């Protein structure tokens, strides 16, 4: 079993049972009726139209009690886009690629690797859905206990490694000091994505990406514990 879909939020109102293959059309009963999803294996992409057309978003292994207002009762087809490892592991496909990219930068400065959090990924998915639906690009004012990095670019043009790499490129301006005195430009925001990625006290990351109707993909990564605290060193 790789995926299970439900009529209502919180995994209620009727279940599809196990799905192990792509569905170019979910059928008349399920069309525009899906509210919650369990992904046990791999990375899956969900589309608003049949035949994998229209806007889409991706989910990595985890339990998603509500797909969000943007996607509630709108899904018509879905397919597996990456093989992966079961839910509860470090994640597969998109999750593993993003995790590897983060940990590559962390290894360069000698801090412990991050682990993947399905809870953080679910929170990131909710915000990514909101940004895509409203064609916005701004940080959330909720869940301030979590760190957050955002990226936006043309859909289907960038790998997940390249997305994370745009944050890693800020390293060129980084100065190893006490936050916020960590940039040779004099503005910590010029390195803030990078410092969050390598912040020594951060242990977990979870991310989500959504391809929007405006032709842009939006990546949201959430971190716990959050970084970029005034008066602390980065690593």
mmCIF file of C-alpha atoms in Angstrom:
data_model
loop_
_atom_site.group_PDB
_atom_site.id
_atom_site.type_symbol
_atom_site.label_atom_id
_atom_site.label_comp_id
_atom_site.label_asym_id
_atom_site.label_seq_id
_atom_site.Cartn_x
_atom_site.Cartn_y
_atom_site.Cartn_z
ATOM 1 C CA UNK A 1 0.000 0.000 0.000
ATOM 2 C CA UNK A 2 1.385 3.409 -1.015
ATOM 3 C CA UNK A 3 -1.505 5.855 -0.653
ATOM 4 C CA UNK A 4 -5.000 6.066 0.808
ATOM 5 C CA UNK A 5 -7.567 8.809 0.183
ATOM 6 C CA UNK A 6 -10.554 9.849 2.281
ATOM 7 C CA UNK A 7 -13.798 11.706 1.629
ATOM 8 C CA UNK A 8 -13.636 13.881 4.733
ATOM 9 C CA UNK A 9 -10.945 15.520 6.849
ATOM 10 C CA UNK A 10 -9.284 13.570 9.647
ATOM 11 C CA UNK A 11 -9.356 10.337 7.619
ATOM 12 C CA UNK A 12 -13.112 9.862 7.905
ATOM 13 C CA UNK A 13 -16.176 9.707 5.693
ATOM 14 C CA UNK A 14 -15.099 6.742 3.614
ATOM 15 C CA UNK A 15 -11.748 5.383 2.469
ATOM 16 C CA UNK A 16 -10.493 4.279 -0.915
ATOM 17 C CA UNK A 17 -8.490 1.436 0.543
ATOM 18 C CA UNK A 18 -4.943 0.952 -0.733
ATOM 19 C CA UNK A 19 -3.711 2.510 -3.975
ATOM 20 C CA UNK A 20 -0.467 1.298 -5.513
ATOM 21 C CA UNK A 21 -0.698 2.777 -8.994
ATOM 22 C CA UNK A 22 -1.337 6.016 -10.813
ATOM 23 C CA UNK A 23 -4.881 7.190 -11.406
ATOM 24 C CA UNK A 24 -5.488 9.362 -14.473
ATOM 25 C CA UNK A 25 -9.047 9.819 -13.214
ATOM 26 C CA UNK A 26 -10.149 9.016 -9.688
ATOM 27 C CA UNK A 27 -13.644 8.055 -10.858
ATOM 28 C CA UNK A 28 -17.037 9.725 -10.485
ATOM 29 C CA UNK A 29 -17.341 8.828 -6.810
ATOM 30 C CA UNK A 30 -13.986 10.348 -5.791
ATOM 31 C CA UNK A 31 -13.777 13.204 -8.267
ATOM 32 C CA UNK A 32 -13.650 16.554 -6.425
ATOM 33 C CA UNK A 33 -14.368 14.830 -3.097
ATOM 34 C CA UNK A 34 -10.950 14.140 -1.517
ATOM 35 C CA UNK A 35 -10.249 15.914 1.799
ATOM 36 C CA UNK A 36 -7.497 13.932 3.551
ATOM 37 C CA UNK A 37 -4.693 11.668 2.397
ATOM 38 C CA UNK A 38 -2.231 9.173 3.829
ATOM 39 C CA UNK A 39 1.031 8.641 1.940
ATOM 40 C CA UNK A 40 2.967 5.627 3.169
ATOM 41 C CA UNK A 41 5.512 5.292 0.383
ATOM 42 C CA UNK A 42 7.063 7.529 -2.249
ATOM 43 C CA UNK A 43 6.258 11.041 -3.459
ATOM 44 C CA UNK A 44 2.881 11.572 -5.118
ATOM 45 C CA UNK A 45 1.580 14.438 -7.237
ATOM 46 C CA UNK A 46 -2.101 15.430 -7.153
ATOM 47 C CA UNK A 47 -3.835 17.312 -9.973
ATOM 48 C CA UNK A 48 -6.996 19.376 -10.170
ATOM 49 C CA UNK A 49 -7.957 17.861 -13.558
ATOM 50 C CA UNK A 50 -8.058 14.375 -15.037
ATOM 51 C CA UNK A 51 -5.091 12.993 -17.012
ATOM 52 C CA UNK A 52 -2.596 14.755 -14.731
ATOM 53 C CA UNK A 53 -3.543 18.215 -15.997
ATOM 54 C CA UNK A 54 -4.011 21.590 -14.324
ATOM 55 C CA UNK A 55 -2.486 22.810 -11.112
ATOM 56 C CA UNK A 56 -0.774 20.299 -8.878
ATOM 57 C CA UNK A 57 0.972 19.743 -5.570
ATOM 58 C CA UNK A 58 3.166 17.001 -4.135
ATOM 59 C CA UNK A 59 3.097 15.054 -0.901
ATOM 60 C CA UNK A 60 5.889 13.016 0.668
ATOM 61 C CA UNK A 61 5.302 10.185 3.181
ATOM 62 C CA UNK A 62 3.046 11.315 6.007
ATOM 63 C CA UNK A 63 -0.541 11.649 7.172
ATOM 64 C CA UNK A 64 -2.375 14.749 5.956
ATOM 65 C CA UNK A 65 -5.569 15.163 7.964
ATOM 66 C CA UNK A 66 -6.736 18.000 5.709
ATOM 67 C CA UNK A 67 -5.415 18.931 2.285
ATOM 68 C CA UNK A 68 -6.238 22.596 2.899
ATOM 69 C CA UNK A 69 -8.944 24.883 1.585
ATOM 70 C CA UNK A 70 -7.082 25.297 -1.694
ATOM 71 C CA UNK A 71 -7.272 21.597 -2.548
ATOM 72 C CA UNK A 72 -10.298 20.356 -0.631
ATOM 73 C CA UNK A 73 -12.791 18.635 -2.959
ATOM 74 C CA UNK A 74 -10.825 19.486 -6.095
ATOM 75 C CA UNK A 75 -8.475 16.552 -6.858
ATOM 76 C CA UNK A 76 -9.222 14.562 -10.025
ATOM 77 C CA UNK A 77 -6.043 12.562 -10.727
ATOM 78 C CA UNK A 78 -2.763 11.617 -9.090
ATOM 79 C CA UNK A 79 0.449 9.752 -9.812
ATOM 80 C CA UNK A 80 3.612 8.618 -8.089
ATOM 81 C CA UNK A 81 6.526 10.773 -9.201
ATOM 82 C CA UNK A 82 9.301 9.404 -6.999
ATOM 83 C CA UNK A 83 9.927 6.067 -5.388
ATOM 84 C CA UNK A 84 10.650 6.369 -1.710
ATOM 85 C CA UNK A 85 10.896 4.825 1.690
ATOM 86 C CA UNK A 86 7.978 4.136 4.047
ATOM 87 C CA UNK A 87 6.432 6.782 6.256
ATOM 88 C CA UNK A 88 8.336 7.202 9.500
ATOM 89 C CA UNK A 89 11.759 6.979 7.844
ATOM 90 C CA UNK A 90 13.852 9.904 6.717
ATOM 91 C CA UNK A 91 11.622 10.203 3.646
ATOM 92 C CA UNK A 92 12.093 9.404 -0.026
ATOM 93 C CA UNK A 93 12.077 11.124 -3.389
ATOM 94 C CA UNK A 94 11.567 14.845 -2.960
ATOM 95 C CA UNK A 95 12.058 14.636 0.802
ATOM 96 C CA UNK A 96 15.337 12.782 0.537
ATOM 97 C CA UNK A 97 16.710 15.116 -2.134
ATOM 98 C CA UNK A 98 15.866 18.203 -0.093
ATOM 99 C CA UNK A 99 17.249 16.622 3.058
ATOM 100 C CA UNK A 100 20.481 15.646 1.304
ATOM 101 C CA UNK A 101 20.900 19.166 -0.037
ATOM 102 C CA UNK A 102 20.522 20.657 3.440
ATOM 103 C CA UNK A 103 22.885 18.189 5.044
ATOM 104 C CA UNK A 104 25.521 18.800 2.410
ATOM 105 C CA UNK A 105 25.779 22.417 3.564
ATOM 106 C CA UNK A 106 25.709 21.373 7.217
ATOM 107 C CA UNK A 107 28.529 18.882 6.739
ATOM 108 C CA UNK A 108 30.697 21.641 5.284
ATOM 109 C CA UNK A 109 30.605 23.495 8.612
ATOM 110 C CA UNK A 110 30.689 20.457 10.877
ATOM 111 C CA UNK A 111 27.182 20.497 12.357
ATOM 112 C CA UNK A 112 24.960 17.455 12.812
ATOM 113 C CA UNK A 113 22.674 16.438 9.930
ATOM 114 C CA UNK A 114 18.972 17.231 9.970
ATOM 115 C CA UNK A 115 16.243 14.603 9.995
ATOM 116 C CA UNK A 116 12.964 14.818 8.090
ATOM 117 C CA UNK A 117 9.773 15.711 9.968
ATOM 118 C CA UNK A 118 6.402 14.788 8.447
ATOM 119 C CA UNK A 119 4.751 17.205 10.893
ATOM 120 C CA UNK A 120 6.843 20.121 9.641
ATOM 121 C CA UNK A 121 6.214 19.007 6.048
ATOM 122 C CA UNK A 122 2.450 19.053 6.685
ATOM 123 C CA UNK A 123 2.661 22.577 8.117
ATOM 124 C CA UNK A 124 4.783 23.633 5.136
ATOM 125 C CA UNK A 125 2.228 22.121 2.751
ATOM 126 C CA UNK A 126 -0.584 24.178 4.266
ATOM 127 C CA UNK A 127 1.330 27.428 3.796
ATOM 128 C CA UNK A 128 2.547 26.496 0.302
ATOM 129 C CA UNK A 129 -1.061 25.832 -0.706
ATOM 130 C CA UNK A 130 -2.105 29.230 0.642
ATOM 131 C CA UNK A 131 0.683 31.094 -1.153
ATOM 132 C CA UNK A 132 -0.026 29.323 -4.437
ATOM 133 C CA UNK A 133 -3.781 29.853 -4.225
ATOM 134 C CA UNK A 134 -3.380 33.565 -3.523
ATOM 135 C CA UNK A 135 -0.354 34.066 -5.769
ATOM 136 C CA UNK A 136 1.658 35.434 -2.887
ATOM 137 C CA UNK A 137 5.212 35.081 -1.673
ATOM 138 C CA UNK A 138 5.528 36.003 1.991
ATOM 139 C CA UNK A 139 6.436 34.462 5.323
ATOM 140 C CA UNK A 140 3.773 33.041 7.588
ATOM 141 C CA UNK A 141 2.985 34.859 10.817
ATOM 142 C CA UNK A 142 1.800 31.653 12.430
ATOM 143 C CA UNK A 143 3.852 28.936 14.137
ATOM 144 C CA UNK A 144 6.601 31.341 15.120
ATOM 145 C CA UNK A 145 8.334 28.509 16.960
ATOM 146 C CA UNK A 146 9.314 27.147 13.536
ATOM 147 C CA UNK A 147 11.953 28.559 11.214
ATOM 148 C CA UNK A 148 10.920 29.097 7.616
ATOM 149 C CA UNK A 149 12.647 29.396 4.239
ATOM 150 C CA UNK A 150 10.793 30.271 1.028
ATOM 151 C CA UNK A 151 11.716 29.886 -2.637
ATOM 152 C CA UNK A 152 9.815 30.695 -5.827
ATOM 153 C CA UNK A 153 10.693 30.076 -9.469
ATOM 154 C CA UNK A 154 9.285 28.914 -12.787
ATOM 155 C CA UNK A 155 7.495 25.590 -12.471
ATOM 156 C CA UNK A 156 9.283 22.451 -13.724
ATOM 157 C CA UNK A 157 12.527 24.347 -14.398
ATOM 158 C CA UNK A 158 14.451 23.618 -11.210
ATOM 159 C CA UNK A 159 15.399 20.503 -9.282
ATOM 160 C CA UNK A 160 14.862 20.409 -5.530
ATOM 161 C CA UNK A 161 18.646 20.542 -5.116
ATOM 162 C CA UNK A 162 18.762 23.729 -7.176
ATOM 163 C CA UNK A 163 15.970 25.262 -5.111
ATOM 164 C CA UNK A 164 17.834 24.618 -1.875
ATOM 165 C CA UNK A 165 21.045 25.680 -3.593
ATOM 166 C CA UNK A 166 19.669 29.177 -4.087
ATOM 167 C CA UNK A 167 19.688 29.495 -0.301
ATOM 168 C CA UNK A 168 23.100 27.882 -0.060
ATOM 169 C CA UNK A 169 24.535 30.450 -2.486
ATOM 170 C CA UNK A 170 24.138 33.046 0.258
ATOM 171 C CA UNK A 171 27.212 31.468 1.844
ATOM 172 C CA UNK A 172 29.350 33.803 -0.273
ATOM 173 C CA UNK A 173 28.273 36.686 1.979
ATOM 174 C CA UNK A 174 28.381 34.796 5.268
ATOM 175 C CA UNK A 175 30.680 35.890 8.104
ATOM 176 C CA UNK A 176 31.036 33.527 11.051
ATOM 177 C CA UNK A 177 29.973 35.772 13.889
ATOM 178 C CA UNK A 178 27.192 36.345 16.397
ATOM 179 C CA UNK A 179 23.770 36.789 14.866
ATOM 180 C CA UNK A 180 22.784 39.227 13.338
ATOM 181 C CA UNK A 181 26.385 40.237 12.574
ATOM 182 C CA UNK A 182 26.857 37.419 10.096
ATOM 183 C CA UNK A 183 26.967 39.092 6.670
ATOM 184 C CA UNK A 184 29.696 41.012 4.870
ATOM 185 C CA UNK A 185 26.944 43.168 3.355
ATOM 186 C CA UNK A 186 25.892 44.440 6.758
ATOM 187 C CA UNK A 187 22.394 42.970 6.319
ATOM 188 C CA UNK A 188 21.752 39.561 7.897
ATOM 189 C CA UNK A 189 18.802 38.982 5.561
ATOM 190 C CA UNK A 190 21.303 38.484 2.741
ATOM 191 C CA UNK A 191 22.411 35.239 4.417
ATOM 192 C CA UNK A 192 19.344 34.396 6.501
ATOM 193 C CA UNK A 193 18.231 31.396 4.456
ATOM 194 C CA UNK A 194 21.706 29.893 4.605
ATOM 195 C CA UNK A 195 22.131 30.485 8.342
ATOM 196 C CA UNK A 196 18.805 28.785 9.047
ATOM 197 C CA UNK A 197 19.914 25.756 7.049
ATOM 198 C CA UNK A 198 23.168 25.379 9.009
ATOM 199 C CA UNK A 199 21.961 26.641 12.409
ATOM 200 C CA UNK A 200 23.624 24.326 14.925
ATOM 201 C CA UNK A 201 20.570 23.880 17.201
ATOM 202 C CA UNK A 202 18.148 23.018 14.399
ATOM 203 C CA UNK A 203 17.547 19.272 14.180
ATOM 204 C CA UNK A 204 14.545 18.792 11.864
ATOM 205 C CA UNK A 205 13.240 20.043 8.539
ATOM 206 C CA UNK A 206 10.057 19.421 6.555
ATOM 207 C CA UNK A 207 9.179 20.949 3.189
ATOM 208 C CA UNK A 208 6.483 21.139 0.528
ATOM 209 C CA UNK A 209 6.333 22.465 -3.021
ATOM 210 C CA UNK A 210 3.293 23.526 -5.042
ATOM 211 C CA UNK A 211 3.065 24.391 -8.745
ATOM 212 C CA UNK A 212 0.676 27.322 -8.992
ATOM 213 C CA UNK A 213 -1.681 28.550 -11.648
ATOM 214 C CA UNK A 214 0.612 31.536 -12.211
ATOM 215 C CA UNK A 215 3.325 29.282 -13.626
ATOM 216 C CA UNK A 216 5.485 29.438 -10.516
ATOM 217 C CA UNK A 217 6.513 26.753 -8.077
ATOM 218 C CA UNK A 218 6.700 27.689 -4.404
ATOM 219 C CA UNK A 219 8.880 25.779 -1.963
ATOM 220 C CA UNK A 220 8.282 26.146 1.773
ATOM 221 C CA UNK A 221 10.668 24.592 4.294
ATOM 222 C CA UNK A 222 9.981 24.612 8.024
ATOM 223 C CA UNK A 223 12.645 24.045 10.699
ATOM 224 C CA UNK A 224 12.663 22.991 14.345
ATOM 225 C CA UNK A 225 14.025 24.295 16.575
ATOM 226 C CA UNK A 226 14.128 27.547 14.613
ATOM 227 C CA UNK A 227 17.349 29.440 13.999
ATOM 228 C CA UNK A 228 18.537 33.005 13.507
ATOM 229 C CA UNK A 229 18.404 34.073 17.150
ATOM 230 C CA UNK A 230 19.989 37.385 18.130
ATOM 231 C CA UNK A 231 23.084 37.001 20.301
ATOM 232 C CA UNK A 232 23.797 33.411 19.284
ATOM 233 C CA UNK A 233 26.443 31.991 16.982
ATOM 234 C CA UNK A 234 25.339 30.116 13.892
ATOM 235 C CA UNK A 235 27.492 27.044 14.511
#
